[in-house]
Amino acid sequence: MNNGEPWWISLIKAAIIVNLVMLAFAYTTWLERKLLGRLQLRYGPNRAGPFGLLQPIADLIKLIRKESFFPAAARDSVYIVAPVIALFTALAAFAVIPFGAGWQIWHYHVNGEIANVSIGLILIFALGSVGVYGAIVGGWASESKFSLLGSMRTCAQLVSYEVSLALSVLGVVLMGQSLNLVEIVNKQGATIWFFIPQLAGMFVFFFAVIAETSRPPFDLPEADTELVAGYHTEYGGMRWGLFQTAEYINMITLSALAVTLFFAGWHGPWAPLGPVWFLLKVFVLVSILIWVRASVPRLRYDQLMSFGWKVLLPIATINAVITALLVVWVD
Amino acid sequence: MPQPIDSVKGFAVTFRQLFKKPITQQYPEFKRPMYPRFRGRHRLHRHQDGLEKCVGCSLCAAACPADCIRVVAAENTPDNRVSPGERYARIYEINMSRCIFCGYCELACPFDAITLGNEFEISEYSRDDLIYTKDMLLAEPIKRVPVADPDLYDTPIPYYKASS
């Protein structure tokens, strides 16, 4: 499935993409603080560098230089591995997302994605499910009852919303007639952007993404103001930073997935700009996620659960069934 | 019950703020004037003739709820006259890291020798630097803050602050 692309080109692309995603993460935190500030009539970071642009770097230096606090009762290796799992799965999911049409550089063909996997969509969901282990293991290995309760809370939320997340894209899979993200994007470029026929699916996906990335109003895993973090209460310094990185990269990855599935990936409405369109759409989606954070108060836990199971899941199911009927009927 | 319409309205409210100027006051550049009766860094005072007002009676130390004032008195002698009274404060120290700026010391002082000024930017990198000696308290504060016009406020300034 690699269109005659030598394996070492994939390696180079992977290195570039990982670094770009990390950079995007750093400036997503900046964008979030800046935009959130302006939405709340504040300035946001404006001290480090022009417009506070060096703030993410200052934060990184601060986190790395901080003492790596280690609870005496924690289970050593598992405690250290948990944030790594969370970050790895978040980063790995980006490998199958197509960001361009592919190019001819010198006499090599370069694909517009790192790995063209025939079941790319399932791979992303599988990696997301493995990422939940970061939260479970992190809370359990901290050997603190509050961390354990926090990780139970987090897992219940992530697992419930994963169901809606997966069901909401079923319509897209049926219309694209493939689980391969590249083919789904190409189908959208050839026919219609899937957010028009799959409007319900898109909204369910969007709500599920907010819950999956544990962002307000579904940020019960952290709930800064009332619960004071959950599974990562006992983490500090860069270990905590890795959990936070994973969360933000999940946000970017799932925004990119939404762009791929519902907004035709790198296809633009007119100019063939490729990755520029892709970046622009991801930027808009991330900004909307931040806007949601500024506008909606946090849900109670029972509201969160009943919204996931009683509202999102039925809508996603009905949407999938109707799409399936229509697809069969049209054929 | 959820209110979908009202939730959407909320989004419009937050979006409108994007086009307004933030109301934040940028602190180190913009300093809000302090109220005239604000209790900040202490000062010791002298009489017109240069003698210290403090007579080393330790009433301030006794009144201090945080126990942050240390006074060691010594006798005035004809060739070493520091204060007009019988004794003077040989050592007068205030531990600013313990002080709660309640102002009881200036209330207790019978000679208005100690008052609380308006300066509040007295952070230091070391705790040792927060122990203010008599020389520091007698000298003019290094950092000054803007003070609002007392005429704007109808609360009377107490006599022990007005004299300083």
XYZ file of C-alpha atoms in Angstrom:
495
model
C 0.000 0.000 0.000
C 2.924 2.421 -0.124
C 2.778 3.428 -3.800
C 6.401 2.551 -4.450
C 7.648 4.829 -1.690
C 11.003 3.700 -0.215
C 10.812 2.876 3.494
C 13.358 5.527 4.504
C 11.141 8.317 3.184
C 8.499 7.199 5.680
C 11.089 7.407 8.447
C 12.079 10.951 7.479
C 8.447 11.954 7.227
C 7.728 10.414 10.636
C 10.564 12.413 12.213
C 9.341 15.632 10.610
C 5.703 15.037 11.539
C 6.470 14.137 15.163
C 8.407 17.359 15.564
C 5.752 19.394 13.799
C 3.060 17.917 16.026
C 5.105 18.721 19.124
C 5.547 22.280 17.856
C 1.848 22.487 17.104
C 1.167 21.258 20.644
C 3.413 23.940 22.139
C 1.657 26.684 20.252
C -1.769 25.188 20.890
C -1.163 25.831 24.586
C -0.162 29.384 23.663
C -3.206 29.794 21.424
C -5.473 28.399 24.099
C -4.216 30.757 26.787
C -4.218 33.730 24.455
C -7.634 33.080 22.948
C -9.171 32.117 26.259
C -7.778 35.318 27.708
C -9.276 37.464 24.979
C -12.623 35.686 25.290
C -12.593 36.577 28.984
C -11.386 40.177 28.476
C -7.841 39.328 29.602
C -4.575 39.550 27.664
C -3.240 36.044 28.148
C 0.523 35.516 28.175
C 2.267 38.667 26.944
C 5.544 38.818 28.870
C 7.831 36.161 27.328
C 8.770 37.427 23.896
C 6.530 39.405 21.536
C 2.859 38.532 22.157
C 4.088 35.968 24.698
C 5.286 33.743 21.857
C 8.159 32.342 23.916
C 5.794 31.307 26.726
C 5.604 27.600 25.684
C 9.411 27.419 25.686
C 9.581 29.061 29.094
C 6.974 26.583 30.367
C 8.967 23.672 28.969
C 12.186 24.842 30.622
C 10.346 25.313 33.901
C 8.800 21.827 33.760
C 12.062 20.111 32.855
C 14.051 21.844 35.565
C 11.439 21.077 38.197
C 12.094 18.364 40.745
C 10.661 15.024 39.599
C 8.638 14.285 42.673
C 8.184 10.577 43.217
C 5.698 9.293 45.817
C 7.380 6.802 48.153
C 4.547 4.292 47.780
C 4.324 4.494 43.980
C 5.120 1.437 41.844
C 8.316 2.583 40.189
C 8.372 1.321 36.616
C 4.631 1.486 36.049
C 4.491 4.969 37.509
C 7.140 6.148 35.059
C 5.749 4.292 32.061
C 2.157 5.587 32.370
C 2.731 9.100 30.981
C 4.917 7.617 28.249
C 2.048 5.355 27.142
C -0.318 8.307 27.054
C 2.068 10.416 24.972
C 3.133 7.616 22.649
C -0.406 6.655 21.674
C -1.323 10.293 21.161
C 1.644 10.849 18.847
C 1.350 7.532 17.011
C -2.238 8.183 15.991
C -1.059 10.996 13.732
C 0.812 8.525 11.527
C -2.215 7.534 9.456
C -3.760 10.963 8.962
C -3.304 12.194 5.375
C -2.234 15.822 5.084
C -1.533 16.157 1.366
C -2.004 14.655 -2.069
C 1.523 13.263 -2.310
C 4.385 14.790 -4.243
C 7.053 13.846 -6.737
C 10.373 14.923 -5.203
C 13.345 14.258 -7.483
C 12.537 10.726 -8.686
C 10.890 9.542 -5.517
C 7.181 9.546 -4.907
C 6.321 10.943 -1.469
C 2.909 10.080 -0.061
C 0.800 12.645 1.760
C 0.701 10.504 4.897
C 3.265 8.589 6.947
C 1.594 5.188 6.747
C -1.175 4.298 4.328
C -2.943 1.699 6.486
C -6.010 -0.010 5.044
C -7.771 0.137 8.431
C -6.395 3.535 9.480
C -9.591 4.594 11.238
C -9.663 1.477 13.399
C -5.963 1.942 14.150
C -6.633 5.438 15.494
C -9.446 4.205 17.743
C -7.324 1.288 18.910
C -4.476 3.630 19.824
C -6.944 5.903 21.607
C -8.152 2.933 23.661
C -4.591 1.992 24.544
C -4.059 5.606 25.585
C -6.704 5.130 28.279
C -4.230 2.754 29.925
C -2.025 5.753 30.599
C -4.773 7.171 32.779
C -5.676 3.846 34.424
C -2.113 2.802 35.139
C -1.019 6.282 36.164
C -3.766 6.591 38.749
C -3.264 3.076 40.058
C 0.531 3.184 40.223
C 0.480 6.434 42.185
C -0.767 4.345 45.131
C -3.067 7.105 46.314
C -6.776 6.670 46.823
C -7.625 9.998 45.235
C -5.564 9.209 42.144
C -7.295 5.842 41.899
C -10.730 7.446 42.169
C -9.655 9.989 39.582
C -8.495 7.343 37.163
C -11.767 5.427 37.603
C -13.663 8.617 36.835
C -11.492 9.252 33.792
C -11.819 5.722 32.453
C -15.582 5.661 32.853
C -15.806 8.871 30.856
C -13.329 7.921 28.139
C -14.779 4.448 27.645
C -18.373 5.724 27.473
C -17.594 8.407 24.954
C -15.427 6.125 22.854
C -18.613 4.231 21.968
C -20.280 7.340 20.590
C -17.065 8.426 18.920
C -16.765 5.160 17.032
C -20.467 4.959 16.160
C -20.601 8.527 14.898
C -18.025 7.838 12.189
C -19.837 4.707 11.028
C -21.873 6.834 8.641
C -18.683 8.241 7.157
C -17.248 4.763 6.741
C -20.429 3.606 4.994
C -20.418 6.588 2.648
C -16.693 6.408 1.983
C -16.946 2.610 1.700
C -13.522 2.282 3.249
C -11.701 2.377 6.574
C -8.669 3.824 4.833
C -8.411 7.521 5.634
C -6.721 8.323 2.308
C -9.590 6.780 0.383
C -12.161 8.565 2.544
C -10.475 11.903 1.798
C -10.282 11.159 -1.922
C -13.943 10.150 -1.986
C -14.867 13.455 -0.356
C -12.759 15.349 -2.880
C -14.549 13.539 -5.705
C -18.100 13.818 -4.343
C -19.195 15.933 -1.397
C -17.690 16.887 1.960
C -19.192 14.419 4.414
C -20.189 16.992 7.024
C -23.197 17.925 4.847
C -24.862 14.496 4.670
C -23.413 13.489 8.051
C -24.317 16.608 10.043
C -25.671 14.628 12.982
C -22.646 12.357 12.892
C -20.351 15.391 12.872
C -21.976 16.929 15.934
C -21.878 13.656 17.848
C -18.236 13.248 16.852
C -17.476 16.782 17.974
C -19.063 16.327 21.420
C -17.352 12.972 21.804
C -14.021 14.560 20.869
C -14.443 17.161 23.598
C -15.126 14.393 26.108
C -12.344 12.136 24.810
C -9.743 14.874 25.111
C -11.224 15.695 28.545
C -11.719 19.346 27.777
C -14.340 21.606 29.327
C -17.323 21.207 29.630
C -16.450 17.500 29.938
C -13.187 17.929 31.848
C -14.238 15.815 34.808
C -10.876 13.958 34.727
C -9.225 17.204 35.809
C -11.923 19.576 37.042
C -9.313 22.081 38.197
C -11.624 24.029 40.437
C -13.441 21.377 42.431
C -11.637 18.038 42.143
C -8.036 19.223 41.599
C -6.842 16.850 38.904
C -7.581 13.155 38.956
C -5.309 10.384 37.843
C -2.269 12.696 37.641
C -2.553 14.228 41.101
C 0.666 12.520 42.200
C 2.597 13.527 39.104
C 4.825 16.559 38.929
C 7.350 18.206 36.686
C 7.792 16.837 33.185
C 5.926 13.596 34.019
C 2.832 15.661 34.568
C 3.895 17.603 31.470
C 3.773 14.410 29.409
C 0.163 13.756 30.451
C -0.703 17.321 29.547
C 1.153 16.986 26.240
C -0.769 13.810 25.477
C -4.038 15.577 26.155
C -3.258 18.473 23.844
C -1.871 16.222 21.121
C -5.036 14.128 21.352
C -6.948 17.324 20.830
C -4.901 18.125 17.716
C -5.072 14.548 16.420
C -8.815 14.258 16.867
C -9.319 17.675 15.255
C -7.207 16.422 12.349
C -9.308 13.250 12.263
C -12.490 15.333 12.186
C -11.029 17.337 9.301
C -10.153 14.106 7.518
C -13.523 12.457 8.034
C -15.945 15.359 7.680
C -14.138 18.246 5.980
C -12.274 16.465 3.160
C -8.793 16.681 4.698
C -6.400 18.553 2.439
C -9.005 19.338 -0.219
C -9.919 23.011 -0.300
C -13.015 24.686 -1.709
C -11.016 26.281 -4.537
C -7.213 26.575 -4.593
C -5.223 23.290 -4.564
C -3.065 24.247 -1.570
C -3.035 20.806 0.050
C -1.458 20.890 3.543
C -2.296 24.585 3.956
C -5.999 23.820 3.810
C -5.455 20.943 6.203
C -3.632 23.155 8.723
C -6.220 25.900 8.372
C -9.099 23.528 9.078
C -7.340 21.991 12.069
C -6.636 25.492 13.390
C -10.304 26.456 13.091
C -11.443 23.274 14.855
C -8.937 23.743 17.685
C -10.076 27.349 18.077
C -13.681 26.165 18.295
C -12.684 23.705 21.030
C -11.122 26.610 22.937
C -14.202 28.741 22.338
C -16.365 25.963 23.789
C -14.134 25.939 26.859
C -14.694 29.645 27.355
C -18.456 29.451 26.922
C -19.869 26.401 28.666
C -19.714 25.550 32.375
C -18.563 22.128 33.497
C -21.181 19.369 33.634
C -21.971 17.355 36.715
C -20.831 13.745 36.548
C -24.333 12.261 36.222
C -25.152 14.812 33.506
C -21.979 13.789 31.704
C -22.917 10.116 31.804
C -26.559 10.600 30.835
C -25.538 12.920 27.979
C -23.131 10.312 26.651
C -25.416 7.303 26.937
C -28.897 8.790 26.515
C -28.302 11.532 23.953
C -25.139 10.964 21.938
C -25.323 7.170 21.658
C -28.949 7.008 20.350
C -28.289 9.822 17.878
C -25.125 8.133 16.646
C -26.889 4.781 16.319
C -29.903 6.187 14.465
C -27.572 8.168 12.217
C -25.584 5.036 11.371
C -28.725 2.974 10.686
C -30.300 5.634 8.459
C -27.038 6.127 6.565
C -26.748 2.395 6.033
C -30.320 2.194 4.692
C -29.762 5.169 2.383
C -26.467 3.827 1.083
C -28.076 0.453 0.306
C -31.130 2.135 -1.231
C -29.044 4.435 -3.462
C -26.926 1.527 -4.653
C -33.614 20.113 31.452
C -30.961 21.334 29.050
C -31.606 24.659 27.364
C -30.051 24.363 23.883
C -31.008 27.874 22.723
C -29.610 29.552 25.819
C -26.380 27.570 25.506
C -25.921 28.843 21.960
C -26.585 32.385 23.176
C -23.713 31.933 25.591
C -21.373 31.321 22.688
C -22.364 34.659 21.177
C -21.663 36.395 24.481
C -18.130 35.026 24.704
C -17.476 35.687 21.005
C -18.403 39.359 21.396
C -15.645 39.800 23.987
C -13.034 39.079 21.312
C -13.572 42.537 19.841
C -13.371 44.436 23.108
C -10.258 45.750 24.725
C -9.124 43.637 27.690
C -9.762 45.299 31.031
C -6.576 43.937 32.601
C -4.363 46.495 34.323
C -0.775 45.619 33.407
C 0.766 45.833 36.854
C 4.438 46.783 36.702
C 3.783 49.360 33.963
C 0.535 50.627 35.410
C 0.437 51.109 39.152
C -2.913 51.753 40.698
C -2.673 54.564 43.260
C -2.763 53.288 46.836
C -5.361 54.535 49.261
C -3.892 57.121 51.625
C -4.645 54.964 54.663
C -3.160 51.803 53.120
C -0.838 50.096 55.599
C 2.465 49.155 54.016
C 6.134 49.231 54.930
C 6.963 50.782 58.336
C 8.909 53.970 58.862
C 10.572 55.433 61.931
C 10.505 59.188 62.320
C 12.704 61.920 63.717
C 11.915 65.200 65.419
C 12.580 68.477 63.627
C 15.907 68.801 65.430
C 17.084 65.423 64.161
C 16.541 63.442 67.360
C 14.671 60.138 66.983
C 11.102 60.081 68.180
C 11.497 56.520 69.447
C 12.360 56.272 73.121
C 12.769 52.511 73.233
C 9.699 51.822 75.384
C 8.906 48.504 73.551
C 5.172 49.184 73.594
C 5.075 48.420 69.851
C 6.748 45.078 70.447
C 4.249 44.322 73.180
C 1.303 45.238 70.951
C 2.580 43.268 67.977
C 0.400 40.163 67.469
C 2.954 38.590 65.111
C 5.809 39.242 67.508
C 7.972 40.632 64.745
C 9.426 43.753 66.439
C 12.575 43.600 68.512
C 13.611 46.632 70.567
C 16.714 46.851 72.745
C 16.879 50.136 74.618
C 19.909 51.981 75.941
C 20.334 55.063 78.175
C 20.851 58.438 76.588
C 24.023 60.149 77.869
C 24.949 63.841 77.484
C 27.620 63.049 74.917
C 25.429 60.501 73.055
C 21.921 61.907 72.868
C 19.811 60.038 70.326
C 16.267 60.723 71.487
C 14.749 63.441 73.661
C 13.644 60.971 76.327
C 15.609 59.103 78.967
C 16.356 56.147 76.745
C 16.564 55.389 73.041
C 16.291 52.276 70.856
C 19.799 50.898 70.452
C 18.427 48.074 68.277
C 15.124 48.372 66.466
C 14.336 45.514 64.085
C 11.174 44.500 62.281
C 10.958 41.070 60.709
C 8.925 41.872 57.597
C 8.383 38.215 56.767
C 6.333 37.877 59.953
C 4.628 41.263 59.982
C 0.916 41.148 59.172
C 0.592 44.919 58.639
C -2.136 45.287 61.233
C -0.938 48.710 62.344
C -1.142 47.985 66.093
C 2.420 49.231 66.536
C 1.578 52.710 65.322
C -1.518 52.724 67.543
C 0.541 51.679 70.543
C 3.347 54.168 70.031
C 3.046 57.084 72.475
C 5.301 59.381 70.409
C 4.152 58.578 66.826
C 7.658 57.328 66.207
C 6.579 54.415 64.020
C 3.998 54.629 61.267
C 3.022 52.378 58.407
C 3.767 53.895 55.008
C 2.177 53.133 51.657
C 4.965 51.039 50.137
C 4.096 47.421 49.472
C 6.696 46.284 46.899
C 9.094 44.932 49.485
C 9.727 41.420 48.188
C 13.236 40.023 48.557
C 14.992 36.886 47.379
C 16.289 36.108 50.879
C 14.538 36.035 54.224
C 17.537 37.709 55.811
C 16.912 40.775 53.707
C 13.422 41.046 55.138
C 14.702 41.890 58.626
C 14.665 45.671 58.579
C 17.094 47.440 60.889
C 16.695 50.849 62.485
C 18.786 52.539 59.803
C 16.585 51.140 57.057
C 13.415 52.152 58.834
C 14.681 55.674 59.507
C 15.760 56.192 55.893
C 13.439 57.059 53.052
C 12.013 53.933 51.371
C 13.876 52.986 48.202
C 10.746 52.203 46.223
C 7.831 54.567 46.298
C 4.295 53.878 45.110
C 1.786 56.429 43.854
C -0.694 57.499 46.496
C -4.177 58.623 45.613
C -5.252 62.153 46.454
C -6.572 62.102 50.051
C -9.203 64.691 49.133
C -10.946 62.083 47.007
C -11.841 60.102 50.114
C -13.990 61.470 52.891
C -12.541 59.162 55.526
C -10.393 61.217 57.878
C -6.708 60.398 58.045
C -5.830 59.507 61.646
C -3.550 61.943 63.454
C -0.696 59.469 63.740
C -0.587 59.104 59.946
C -1.228 62.736 59.096
C 1.835 63.813 61.039
C 4.182 61.591 59.083
